[in-house]
Amino acid sequence: MPVYVQHEVLGKVNDVFNAETLWQAPGLALFSRRPLLRDLLERSPREHRGRAPTRCFSHITLMLAQDEVDDDRHLTRGARVRDLAQSLTALHQKDFGDLLGSDDVRYDVIGTDALEPGQVEVKFGHAVYLPAAGEQPLYTVESSRDSAIWQAVCPIYPQQRLALIGHDADLASHAVPAWPFGTEGAILLINDGPDAPIEVQVRPKGAFDCALDPLSGHYIVSAKGDAGTRLLMRVRRAGAAPIPAPCAKPAAVWKARAPLAPDSGDTAVPFSHRPAAAPVGSDATYAPLAQQRVSLAGLALPCLSRYHETGAVSMEIGLAPSLLLAADGEEVALGFAVDAADQLFAVTGAGRQPIEAPAIFTPVDARAVELLAVAPAMAERYRALLRLPHPVSAPVASGARFAFGRDAPMLAALRVLDSARFLRLAGGMDSASADRIGLSRSAFSFEAGPGGYRIGRLSATQALYHLDDKLAFVASIGEASADKPYMLPSGHHLVAGHYVLRFDA
C-alpha cells in the first residue's frame, strides 16, 4: 500500500523559525545529522520514473510546539510563523522548480501539544492538501457512532484529489472522532471532480467492511465479524443540509386474493383468515375473531412554546437499544428532545445535537428510526412526528363506544408518556405528567364499525388531526360528535396530544 501521509520529526532545532536550518544542514554536516526537510522531499518524490524523480510534493504542513506558536502570536502577532512559511516556500521553489510543473507550493505552520519546544514535525504526501487562499470546500465529511450526533472530520476541496481519515493525524491526513477500529486501517476518499460522487475505499483492502446504506444515505463501516463495532460516515456538499433519505416503505398489508379462474393453470391454493363456512346441517357454531385494534404508531413532539405558562422547559423521549421506549433508568440508545424555544435535539451518550425533520437514524443496527416533518396545518402545535419502530397495540370491541383521554381507562396502556420523567419544568416547580400538555381529560370518543371508526370530539379545546395510512396529513378534524361523527377509514391515524394512533378494523 502506498504511503498516503508521511510524518517525520526533525528532532531538536535551536531556532524553529529559521527556515534555512529546517531546510538543509550546511556543508558536510548533512552526513552526520538526521535528514531535514529538503532531504525528506527528495527521498520521497510524488512521482518518479525508474529512480529519477519527475514530480515532488508541494503541500507541506509544519508542526511546532504549541507554546512556541503561542509565544509568537503574543509577541509578534504571528509574524515569525508567516515569515517561516514564506521562506520555506521560496526555498522549495528554488530547489525543486523543475519538479513542480504547474503545482503551487503551499506551507502551513501550526502548533501542537504533542511536541516539545525545539521539536519540528513535517507532514506531506498524496493525501495532504492545503487549500488556496479563498478556496471553499466542495464537500464536508462527518462521522457518528449512533447516527444522531455527527462530528466534523474534514472538508474536501475542489482541487483536492485524496483524503485519508482514520485513527489519528499521525496515521492519516485527518483523525476521526471516536474511531473504533484501532490503528489498523483507514478510509480513503477519492474526489474525481464536482460532477462525480466521492469514492470511498478501505485501506488496506479488507481491513473492515464498508457499505453505503441507501435508506439513510450514509456509509456503515464495521469491523470484520463484529457488526456491533461500527462507524457511520456521511459525505455531503458543503453548505448544504443533509438530503433527507426517502422514508422506509410501510409493511405490506395482506389483501384477499381473487378467486382463480378455472383455466388459469395456477395450482396455488389461496389462504383465508376467515373460518370456513359450516357445512349444511352442521351443529357447529363460530365466534368471529376480534380484529379491531388501536396501535400507538408514533409520538408527536409538541411546540413547548405554546405551554410556557406551565413552566415546561424541555421534553425528552428516549429509545432503548431494543428501540422500544426506554423505561425509567434504562440505557438510552437514542433520544429526542424539544426545548422551550421549540428547538429539536437528538440525544445520545455522545451528547446532544440540533436536528431538523425529516431525518432517519440507525442508532444500534440497520433498523431505521424515522423523524417525520409535520404538515403546515399541524406546525402551530407540533415540531415533528416520531414513528415508533415497535408500535404498541390494544384490541377493541366493535359495537361499543369508548373514550380516549387522561381520565379514560380505555387504551391507558398506549399513553406511554403519562409520567413526570419526560417533562422538565422550570426550577422549583413540581413535576407533572407529559400528558398534561396537549391532551384533555376526555379528548375524543371512538367506535369501531363497518368500514372504519366513528370519531367524536369530547373536548372543545382538543386538537385532532387525521393522517392517512402512510402518516401523510389528510385533515384537521373540526366539529365532530357522537351524533355526527367523523369517519376515520380503517388503517388511518388520528393525532391527539402526543399520540399518533392507528385504527385498524
Short mmCIF file of C-alpha atoms in Angstrom, two decimals:
data_model
loop_
_atom_site.label_atom_id
_atom_site.label_comp_id
_atom_site.label_asym_id
_atom_site.label_seq_id
_atom_site.Cartn_x
_atom_site.Cartn_y
_atom_site.Cartn_z
CA MET A 1 0.00 0.00 0.00
CA PRO A 2 1.42 3.43 -0.86
CA VAL A 3 2.25 5.89 1.88
CA TYR A 4 -0.59 8.40 1.62
CA VAL A 5 0.62 10.51 4.54
CA GLN A 6 4.27 10.79 5.57
CA HIS A 7 5.24 12.07 9.02
CA GLU A 8 8.78 12.88 10.12
CA VAL A 9 10.11 14.55 13.28
CA LEU A 10 13.22 16.61 12.58
CA GLY A 11 14.46 16.44 16.15
CA LYS A 12 15.83 19.27 18.27
CA VAL A 13 16.29 22.56 16.45
CA ASN A 14 17.85 25.63 18.06
CA ASP A 15 15.62 28.09 16.21
CA VAL A 16 12.42 26.55 14.90
CA PHE A 17 11.59 29.74 12.99
CA ASN A 18 14.82 29.63 10.93
CA ALA A 19 13.83 28.28 7.50
CA GLU A 20 17.41 27.54 6.37
CA THR A 21 18.05 25.44 9.49
CA LEU A 22 14.97 23.33 8.82
CA TRP A 23 15.53 23.06 5.08
CA GLN A 24 19.07 21.69 4.82
CA ALA A 25 22.12 21.28 7.05
CA PRO A 26 25.21 23.26 5.94
CA GLY A 27 28.26 21.61 4.42
CA LEU A 28 29.35 18.12 5.39
CA ALA A 29 27.16 18.18 8.48
CA LEU A 30 24.47 16.75 6.21
CA PHE A 31 26.04 13.29 6.65
CA SER A 32 26.06 13.37 10.45
CA ARG A 33 22.55 14.58 11.09
CA ARG A 34 19.08 13.23 10.62
CA PRO A 35 17.53 14.20 7.27
CA LEU A 36 15.97 17.64 7.17
CA LEU A 37 13.06 18.84 5.08
CA ARG A 38 14.81 19.10 1.71
CA ASP A 39 16.25 15.59 2.06
CA LEU A 40 12.87 14.11 3.02
CA LEU A 41 11.18 15.60 -0.03
CA GLU A 42 13.99 14.46 -2.31
CA ARG A 43 13.89 10.88 -0.99
CA SER A 44 10.06 10.65 -1.26
CA PRO A 45 9.04 12.06 -4.65
CA ARG A 46 5.41 12.28 -5.64
CA GLU A 47 6.13 10.60 -8.99
CA HIS A 48 9.26 9.02 -10.43
CA ARG A 49 10.45 7.19 -13.49
CA GLY A 50 12.82 4.44 -12.51
CA ARG A 51 14.90 6.03 -9.77
CA ALA A 52 14.64 9.53 -11.19
CA PRO A 53 12.02 11.80 -9.56
CA THR A 54 9.68 13.51 -12.03
CA ARG A 55 7.44 15.36 -9.61
CA CYS A 56 7.72 16.37 -5.97
CA PHE A 57 5.17 17.04 -3.24
CA SER A 58 4.29 20.69 -2.90
CA HIS A 59 1.85 20.87 0.06
CA ILE A 60 3.62 20.60 3.42
CA THR A 61 2.29 21.02 6.95
CA LEU A 62 4.89 22.07 9.53
CA MET A 63 4.10 21.44 13.20
CA LEU A 64 5.81 23.25 16.07
CA ALA A 65 5.34 23.09 19.83
CA GLN A 66 2.14 24.91 20.75
CA ASP A 67 3.95 27.06 23.32
CA GLU A 68 6.31 28.43 20.66
CA VAL A 69 3.44 29.24 18.29
CA ASP A 70 1.54 30.93 21.14
CA ASP A 71 4.57 32.98 22.13
CA ASP A 72 4.98 34.19 18.55
CA ARG A 73 1.32 35.16 18.38
CA HIS A 74 1.62 37.08 21.66
CA LEU A 75 4.87 38.86 20.88
CA THR A 76 4.86 39.46 17.10
CA ARG A 77 1.21 38.83 16.16
CA GLY A 78 2.34 35.68 14.33
CA ALA A 79 4.91 37.40 12.11
CA ARG A 80 7.60 34.72 12.60
CA VAL A 81 5.17 31.94 11.65
CA ARG A 82 4.23 33.77 8.44
CA ASP A 83 7.89 34.51 7.61
CA LEU A 84 8.77 30.85 8.14
CA ALA A 85 6.07 29.66 5.72
CA GLN A 86 7.10 32.23 3.10
CA SER A 87 10.82 31.45 3.40
CA LEU A 88 10.26 27.68 3.09
CA THR A 89 8.04 28.26 0.05
CA ALA A 90 10.84 30.24 -1.61
CA LEU A 91 13.47 27.58 -0.83
CA HIS A 92 11.13 24.86 -2.11
CA GLN A 93 10.55 26.68 -5.41
CA LYS A 94 14.26 27.40 -5.82
CA ASP A 95 15.48 23.81 -5.29
CA PHE A 96 12.58 21.84 -6.84
CA GLY A 97 11.35 24.22 -9.51
CA ASP A 98 11.89 21.68 -12.29
CA LEU A 99 9.74 19.08 -10.45
CA LEU A 100 6.76 21.31 -9.69
CA GLY A 101 5.17 21.77 -13.09
CA SER A 102 2.03 23.86 -12.57
CA ASP A 103 1.69 22.96 -8.88
CA ASP A 104 1.59 25.72 -6.29
CA VAL A 105 3.92 25.40 -3.30
CA ARG A 106 1.96 25.79 -0.06
CA TYR A 107 3.19 25.62 3.53
CA ASP A 108 1.09 25.70 6.68
CA VAL A 109 2.67 26.19 10.11
CA ILE A 110 0.57 25.05 13.08
CA GLY A 111 1.06 24.31 16.76
CA THR A 112 0.55 21.01 18.56
CA ASP A 113 0.77 19.93 22.20
CA ALA A 114 2.35 16.63 21.14
CA LEU A 115 5.76 18.29 20.55
CA GLU A 116 8.24 19.76 23.00
CA PRO A 117 9.93 23.14 22.41
CA GLY A 118 12.64 22.75 19.77
CA GLN A 119 10.96 19.84 18.03
CA VAL A 120 9.59 20.15 14.50
CA GLU A 121 7.37 17.67 12.66
CA VAL A 122 6.53 17.73 8.96
CA LYS A 123 3.64 16.08 7.14
CA PHE A 124 3.24 15.63 3.39
CA GLY A 125 2.04 13.01 0.95
CA HIS A 126 -0.60 12.06 -1.59
CA ALA A 127 -3.45 12.68 0.88
CA VAL A 128 -2.16 16.00 2.26
CA TYR A 129 -3.81 19.03 0.70
CA LEU A 130 -3.63 22.70 1.70
CA PRO A 131 -6.35 24.93 0.21
CA ALA A 132 -5.54 28.06 -1.73
CA ALA A 133 -6.47 31.43 -0.27
CA GLY A 134 -10.22 31.85 -0.56
CA GLU A 135 -10.82 28.30 -1.77
CA GLN A 136 -14.12 26.99 -0.41
CA PRO A 137 -14.79 23.32 0.45
CA LEU A 138 -16.69 21.24 -2.08
CA TYR A 139 -17.70 18.51 0.40
CA THR A 140 -17.76 18.06 4.16
CA VAL A 141 -17.16 14.68 5.80
CA GLU A 142 -18.80 13.84 9.14
CA SER A 143 -18.82 10.76 11.34
CA SER A 144 -21.07 9.33 14.03
CA ARG A 145 -21.29 6.26 16.24
CA ASP A 146 -25.08 6.42 16.68
CA SER A 147 -26.42 8.30 13.59
CA ALA A 148 -27.69 11.09 15.85
CA ILE A 149 -24.60 13.02 16.99
CA TRP A 150 -22.44 13.89 13.98
CA GLN A 151 -18.97 15.38 14.26
CA ALA A 152 -16.93 17.08 11.57
CA VAL A 153 -13.98 15.09 10.22
CA CYS A 154 -12.63 17.16 7.33
CA PRO A 155 -13.51 19.24 4.28
CA ILE A 156 -12.70 18.18 0.74
CA TYR A 157 -11.79 20.99 -1.68
CA PRO A 158 -12.49 21.16 -5.42
CA GLN A 159 -8.84 20.63 -6.40
CA GLN A 160 -8.14 18.05 -3.69
CA ARG A 161 -7.75 14.54 -5.05
CA LEU A 162 -7.38 12.36 -1.92
CA ALA A 163 -8.14 12.41 1.79
CA LEU A 164 -7.26 9.66 4.25
CA ILE A 165 -9.24 9.51 7.51
CA GLY A 166 -8.54 7.18 10.41
CA HIS A 167 -7.39 6.74 13.99
CA ASP A 168 -5.28 9.87 14.38
CA ALA A 169 -3.42 12.54 12.49
CA ASP A 170 -0.19 10.51 12.66
CA LEU A 171 -1.66 7.67 10.60
CA ALA A 172 -3.98 9.66 8.35
CA SER A 173 -4.46 13.13 6.99
CA HIS A 174 -7.44 13.63 9.33
CA ALA A 175 -8.41 11.95 12.61
CA VAL A 176 -11.95 10.62 13.07
CA PRO A 177 -13.55 11.34 16.46
CA ALA A 178 -14.14 8.09 18.42
CA TRP A 179 -12.57 5.92 15.69
CA PRO A 180 -13.40 2.36 16.88
CA PHE A 181 -11.00 0.22 14.84
CA GLY A 182 -7.65 0.86 16.48
CA THR A 183 -4.60 1.76 14.44
CA GLU A 184 -5.16 -0.83 11.70
CA GLY A 185 -6.73 0.52 8.53
CA ALA A 186 -8.16 3.80 7.31
CA ILE A 187 -10.72 5.13 4.83
CA LEU A 188 -9.58 6.70 1.57
CA LEU A 189 -11.82 9.32 -0.05
CA ILE A 190 -11.26 9.96 -3.76
CA ASN A 191 -12.50 13.15 -5.40
CA ASP A 192 -12.86 12.95 -9.18
CA GLY A 193 -14.37 16.41 -9.51
CA PRO A 194 -17.63 18.22 -8.80
CA ASP A 195 -19.62 16.11 -11.27
CA ALA A 196 -18.67 12.77 -9.73
CA PRO A 197 -19.60 11.38 -6.31
CA ILE A 198 -16.88 10.84 -3.73
CA GLU A 199 -15.47 7.33 -3.98
CA VAL A 200 -14.93 5.57 -0.64
CA GLN A 201 -12.38 2.78 -0.23
CA VAL A 202 -10.93 0.85 2.72
CA ARG A 203 -7.15 0.82 3.07
CA PRO A 204 -5.67 -1.71 3.30
CA LYS A 205 -8.33 -3.58 1.37
CA GLY A 206 -10.40 -5.83 3.63
CA ALA A 207 -9.35 -4.18 6.89
CA PHE A 208 -13.04 -3.77 7.69
CA ASP A 209 -16.40 -3.71 5.92
CA CYS A 210 -17.76 -0.53 4.36
CA ALA A 211 -21.11 -0.20 2.59
CA LEU A 212 -23.47 2.61 1.63
CA ASP A 213 -26.86 2.44 3.31
CA PRO A 214 -29.29 3.63 0.60
CA LEU A 215 -32.02 4.34 3.16
CA SER A 216 -30.08 6.85 5.23
CA GLY A 217 -27.52 7.91 2.62
CA HIS A 218 -24.50 7.35 4.87
CA TYR A 219 -21.76 4.73 4.91
CA ILE A 220 -21.69 2.00 7.54
CA VAL A 221 -18.15 0.91 8.42
CA SER A 222 -17.95 -2.16 10.64
CA ALA A 223 -15.27 -4.46 11.98
CA LYS A 224 -14.83 -7.81 10.30
CA GLY A 225 -17.08 -10.33 12.03
CA ASP A 226 -18.36 -7.76 14.51
CA ALA A 227 -21.21 -5.64 13.17
CA GLY A 228 -21.60 -4.07 16.63
CA THR A 229 -18.28 -2.24 16.25
CA ARG A 230 -19.17 0.30 13.64
CA LEU A 231 -18.74 3.85 12.45
CA LEU A 232 -21.17 5.88 10.37
CA MET A 233 -19.84 8.37 7.84
CA ARG A 234 -21.59 10.79 5.52
CA VAL A 235 -20.24 12.97 2.72
CA ARG A 236 -22.33 15.93 1.59
CA ARG A 237 -21.97 19.08 -0.41
CA ALA A 238 -20.51 21.86 1.67
CA GLY A 239 -23.00 24.43 2.89
CA ALA A 240 -26.00 22.21 2.13
CA ALA A 241 -28.21 20.48 4.66
CA PRO A 242 -28.11 16.68 4.53
CA ILE A 243 -30.54 15.43 1.90
CA PRO A 244 -33.32 13.55 3.69
CA ALA A 245 -33.32 9.91 2.72
CA PRO A 246 -36.60 8.52 1.41
CA CYS A 247 -38.88 7.15 4.08
CA ALA A 248 -38.94 3.42 4.54
CA LYS A 249 -41.85 1.76 2.81
CA PRO A 250 -44.57 0.67 5.22
CA ALA A 251 -45.09 -3.03 5.69
CA ALA A 252 -47.29 -4.56 3.05
CA VAL A 253 -50.89 -5.26 4.03
CA TRP A 254 -52.31 -8.63 3.09
CA LYS A 255 -55.36 -8.41 0.88
CA ALA A 256 -57.87 -11.05 -0.10
CA ARG A 257 -56.78 -12.89 -3.19
CA ALA A 258 -59.13 -13.01 -6.14
CA PRO A 259 -60.57 -16.46 -6.98
CA LEU A 260 -58.56 -18.38 -9.53
CA ALA A 261 -60.03 -18.82 -12.97
CA PRO A 262 -60.87 -22.45 -13.74
CA ASP A 263 -58.49 -22.50 -16.69
CA SER A 264 -55.76 -20.38 -15.21
CA GLY A 265 -53.42 -23.29 -14.73
CA ASP A 266 -52.37 -21.87 -11.37
CA THR A 267 -52.19 -24.60 -8.77
CA ALA A 268 -51.66 -22.29 -5.79
CA VAL A 269 -54.35 -22.52 -3.13
CA PRO A 270 -55.40 -19.14 -1.72
CA PHE A 271 -55.34 -18.92 2.07
CA SER A 272 -58.10 -17.18 4.01
CA HIS A 273 -58.05 -16.00 7.61
CA ARG A 274 -61.84 -16.37 7.81
CA PRO A 275 -63.28 -19.58 9.26
CA ALA A 276 -64.69 -21.91 6.67
CA ALA A 277 -68.45 -21.88 6.29
CA ALA A 278 -70.15 -24.58 8.32
CA PRO A 279 -71.50 -27.50 6.30
CA VAL A 280 -75.26 -27.57 5.78
CA GLY A 281 -76.90 -29.31 8.71
CA SER A 282 -73.86 -28.97 10.97
CA ASP A 283 -74.35 -28.09 14.62
CA ALA A 284 -71.01 -26.24 14.73
CA THR A 285 -71.05 -22.56 15.65
CA TYR A 286 -68.29 -19.98 15.11
CA ALA A 287 -67.37 -16.90 17.12
CA PRO A 288 -65.79 -14.22 14.90
CA LEU A 289 -62.23 -13.27 15.83
CA ALA A 290 -61.83 -9.74 17.22
CA GLN A 291 -59.82 -7.96 14.54
CA GLN A 292 -60.33 -4.35 15.69
CA ARG A 293 -57.33 -2.82 17.36
CA VAL A 294 -55.77 0.56 18.08
CA SER A 295 -51.99 0.94 17.87
CA LEU A 296 -49.63 3.63 19.10
CA ALA A 297 -47.75 4.17 15.84
CA GLY A 298 -45.83 7.30 16.76
CA LEU A 299 -45.31 10.19 19.14
CA ALA A 300 -45.87 13.84 18.29
CA LEU A 301 -43.24 16.20 19.69
CA PRO A 302 -45.00 19.39 20.76
CA CYS A 303 -44.13 23.06 20.36
CA LEU A 304 -43.37 23.75 24.03
CA SER A 305 -43.53 27.50 23.49
CA ARG A 306 -47.33 27.11 23.44
CA TYR A 307 -47.23 25.94 27.05
CA HIS A 308 -44.80 28.40 28.64
CA GLU A 309 -47.32 29.22 31.37
CA THR A 310 -46.99 25.63 32.63
CA GLY A 311 -43.27 26.14 33.28
CA ALA A 312 -42.27 23.41 30.80
CA VAL A 313 -38.70 23.99 29.60
CA SER A 314 -37.95 20.68 27.85
CA MET A 315 -39.45 17.35 26.90
CA GLU A 316 -37.30 14.32 26.15
CA ILE A 317 -38.21 10.87 24.83
CA GLY A 318 -35.64 8.05 24.86
CA LEU A 319 -35.41 4.76 22.99
CA ALA A 320 -33.59 1.79 24.50
CA PRO A 321 -31.11 -0.32 22.47
CA SER A 322 -34.09 -2.53 21.60
CA LEU A 323 -35.67 0.64 20.09
CA LEU A 324 -38.58 0.29 22.49
CA LEU A 325 -39.42 3.28 24.63
CA ALA A 326 -36.78 3.33 27.37
CA ALA A 327 -38.02 2.57 30.88
CA ASP A 328 -37.03 4.74 33.82
CA GLY A 329 -33.32 4.19 34.50
CA GLU A 330 -32.80 2.08 31.35
CA GLU A 331 -29.94 2.77 28.95
CA VAL A 332 -30.96 5.14 26.15
CA ALA A 333 -29.55 4.46 22.68
CA LEU A 334 -31.24 7.44 21.06
CA GLY A 335 -33.36 10.24 22.45
CA PHE A 336 -35.27 13.18 21.04
CA ALA A 337 -35.79 16.43 22.90
CA VAL A 338 -37.57 19.71 22.31
CA ASP A 339 -36.84 22.83 24.38
CA ALA A 340 -38.84 25.90 25.34
CA ALA A 341 -37.72 27.63 22.12
CA ASP A 342 -39.06 24.68 20.07
CA GLN A 343 -35.57 23.57 19.00
CA LEU A 344 -35.28 19.83 18.27
CA PHE A 345 -32.30 17.81 19.50
CA ALA A 346 -31.01 14.28 19.06
CA VAL A 347 -29.59 12.96 22.34
CA THR A 348 -27.17 10.05 22.85
CA GLY A 349 -24.30 9.15 25.15
CA ALA A 350 -22.09 11.26 22.86
CA GLY A 351 -24.06 14.42 23.61
CA ARG A 352 -26.90 16.36 22.04
CA GLN A 353 -27.07 17.97 18.63
CA PRO A 354 -29.69 20.20 16.95
CA ILE A 355 -31.62 18.42 14.21
CA GLU A 356 -34.46 19.08 11.82
CA ALA A 357 -37.17 16.81 10.50
CA PRO A 358 -37.36 14.82 8.33
CA ALA A 359 -34.41 12.67 9.37
CA ILE A 360 -33.54 8.97 9.65
CA PHE A 361 -31.34 7.43 12.36
CA THR A 362 -29.81 3.96 12.84
CA PRO A 363 -28.56 4.11 16.43
CA VAL A 364 -27.85 0.41 17.07
CA ASP A 365 -28.32 -1.59 13.88
CA ALA A 366 -29.76 -1.36 10.41
CA ARG A 367 -33.29 -0.75 11.71
CA ALA A 368 -34.31 2.82 10.96
CA VAL A 369 -35.82 5.34 13.36
CA GLU A 370 -37.73 7.98 11.41
CA LEU A 371 -38.44 11.53 12.47
CA LEU A 372 -41.10 12.95 10.17
CA ALA A 373 -41.85 16.57 9.38
CA VAL A 374 -45.34 17.82 10.24
CA ALA A 375 -47.73 19.34 7.74
CA PRO A 376 -48.16 23.15 7.82
CA ALA A 377 -51.63 22.71 9.32
CA MET A 378 -50.04 20.99 12.35
CA ALA A 379 -46.92 23.15 12.65
CA GLU A 380 -48.51 25.51 15.15
CA ARG A 381 -48.75 22.68 17.69
CA TYR A 382 -46.06 20.16 16.72
CA ARG A 383 -42.38 20.14 15.75
CA ALA A 384 -42.10 16.58 14.40
CA LEU A 385 -43.59 13.10 14.44
CA LEU A 386 -41.52 10.19 15.74
CA ARG A 387 -42.50 6.94 14.03
CA LEU A 388 -42.06 4.18 16.63
CA PRO A 389 -40.03 1.20 15.36
CA HIS A 390 -42.16 -1.07 17.58
CA PRO A 391 -45.80 0.08 17.69
CA VAL A 392 -47.86 -0.88 20.74
CA SER A 393 -51.35 -2.30 20.12
CA ALA A 394 -54.51 -2.89 22.10
CA PRO A 395 -57.64 -4.73 20.96
CA VAL A 396 -61.03 -3.00 20.93
CA ALA A 397 -64.53 -4.45 20.66
CA SER A 398 -66.87 -3.45 17.88
CA GLY A 399 -70.30 -2.04 18.50
CA ALA A 400 -69.28 -0.14 21.65
CA ARG A 401 -68.21 3.46 22.10
CA PHE A 402 -65.06 4.29 24.08
CA ALA A 403 -63.30 7.45 25.15
CA PHE A 404 -59.61 8.38 24.98
CA GLY A 405 -58.02 10.95 27.28
CA ARG A 406 -56.12 11.49 30.51
CA ASP A 407 -59.01 10.25 32.68
CA ALA A 408 -60.18 7.49 30.33
CA PRO A 409 -59.15 3.93 31.31
CA MET A 410 -59.59 2.66 27.76
CA LEU A 411 -56.23 2.46 25.92
CA ALA A 412 -54.40 3.73 29.01
CA ALA A 413 -51.58 1.32 28.12
CA LEU A 414 -50.96 3.34 24.97
CA ARG A 415 -50.45 6.60 26.88
CA VAL A 416 -46.78 5.84 27.37
CA LEU A 417 -45.87 9.44 28.26
CA ASP A 418 -48.18 9.56 31.29
CA SER A 419 -45.21 10.15 33.59
CA ALA A 420 -43.34 13.09 35.07
CA ARG A 421 -39.96 11.81 33.85
CA PHE A 422 -40.48 13.01 30.28
CA LEU A 423 -41.19 16.65 31.10
CA ARG A 424 -38.82 19.08 32.83
CA LEU A 425 -40.25 22.19 34.42
CA ALA A 426 -38.60 25.45 35.43
CA GLY A 427 -36.61 25.29 38.68
CA GLY A 428 -38.60 24.63 41.79
CA MET A 429 -41.83 23.63 40.11
CA ASP A 430 -43.42 20.27 40.85
CA SER A 431 -43.12 17.63 38.16
CA ALA A 432 -46.17 16.87 36.05
CA SER A 433 -47.18 14.18 33.57
CA ALA A 434 -46.30 14.99 29.99
CA ASP A 435 -49.91 14.18 29.13
CA ARG A 436 -50.95 17.42 30.87
CA ILE A 437 -49.69 19.22 27.78
CA GLY A 438 -51.97 18.89 24.78
CA LEU A 439 -54.28 16.04 25.88
CA SER A 440 -57.66 16.67 27.51
CA ARG A 441 -59.15 14.53 30.26
CA SER A 442 -61.69 13.30 27.72
CA ALA A 443 -60.27 14.01 24.30
CA PHE A 444 -62.40 12.04 21.84
CA SER A 445 -64.69 9.04 21.53
CA PHE A 446 -64.32 6.23 19.01
CA GLU A 447 -66.45 3.34 17.91
CA ALA A 448 -65.47 0.57 15.52
CA GLY A 449 -67.94 -0.08 12.76
CA PRO A 450 -68.16 -1.27 9.18
CA GLY A 451 -65.53 0.43 7.04
CA GLY A 452 -63.79 2.36 9.79
CA TYR A 453 -64.19 4.22 13.07
CA ARG A 454 -66.65 6.90 14.13
CA ILE A 455 -64.73 9.68 15.90
CA GLY A 456 -66.42 12.22 18.16
CA ARG A 457 -64.78 15.21 19.82
CA LEU A 458 -65.37 15.30 23.59
CA SER A 459 -63.45 18.50 24.38
CA ALA A 460 -63.85 21.77 22.51
CA THR A 461 -60.13 22.57 23.06
CA GLN A 462 -58.76 19.20 21.92
CA ALA A 463 -56.94 19.39 18.56
CA LEU A 464 -57.45 16.29 16.41
CA TYR A 465 -55.73 15.52 13.10
CA HIS A 466 -56.41 12.85 10.52
CA LEU A 467 -53.37 11.21 8.87
CA ASP A 468 -53.55 8.50 6.23
CA ASP A 469 -52.04 5.02 6.38
CA LYS A 470 -48.60 6.46 5.47
CA LEU A 471 -48.81 9.24 8.10
CA ALA A 472 -49.48 11.91 5.49
CA PHE A 473 -51.75 14.74 6.57
CA VAL A 474 -55.41 14.48 5.48
CA ALA A 475 -57.44 16.95 7.54
CA SER A 476 -57.91 18.78 10.80
CA ILE A 477 -60.98 17.34 12.49
CA GLY A 478 -63.31 20.18 13.36
CA GLU A 479 -66.82 19.70 14.64
CA ALA A 480 -67.48 16.04 15.37
CA SER A 481 -69.76 14.41 17.92
CA ALA A 482 -71.33 11.09 18.72
CA ASP A 483 -74.40 12.15 16.76
CA LYS A 484 -72.40 13.48 13.80
CA PRO A 485 -69.13 11.57 13.95
CA TYR A 486 -66.06 11.99 11.77
CA MET A 487 -65.43 8.80 9.80
CA LEU A 488 -61.84 7.59 10.03
CA PRO A 489 -61.04 4.87 7.47
CA SER A 490 -59.53 1.66 8.73
CA GLY A 491 -55.74 1.75 8.75
CA HIS A 492 -55.57 5.55 9.09
CA HIS A 493 -54.20 7.57 12.01
CA LEU A 494 -55.50 10.09 14.49
CA VAL A 495 -53.24 12.57 16.32
CA ALA A 496 -54.37 13.71 19.76
CA GLY A 497 -51.96 15.22 22.27
CA HIS A 498 -48.61 13.48 21.93
CA TYR A 499 -50.10 10.32 20.45
CA VAL A 500 -50.32 9.13 16.86
CA LEU A 501 -52.91 6.33 16.96
CA ARG A 502 -53.60 3.89 14.16
CA PHE A 503 -57.10 2.43 13.98
CA ASP A 504 -57.43 -0.97 12.32
CA ALA A 505 -60.65 -2.89 11.72
#
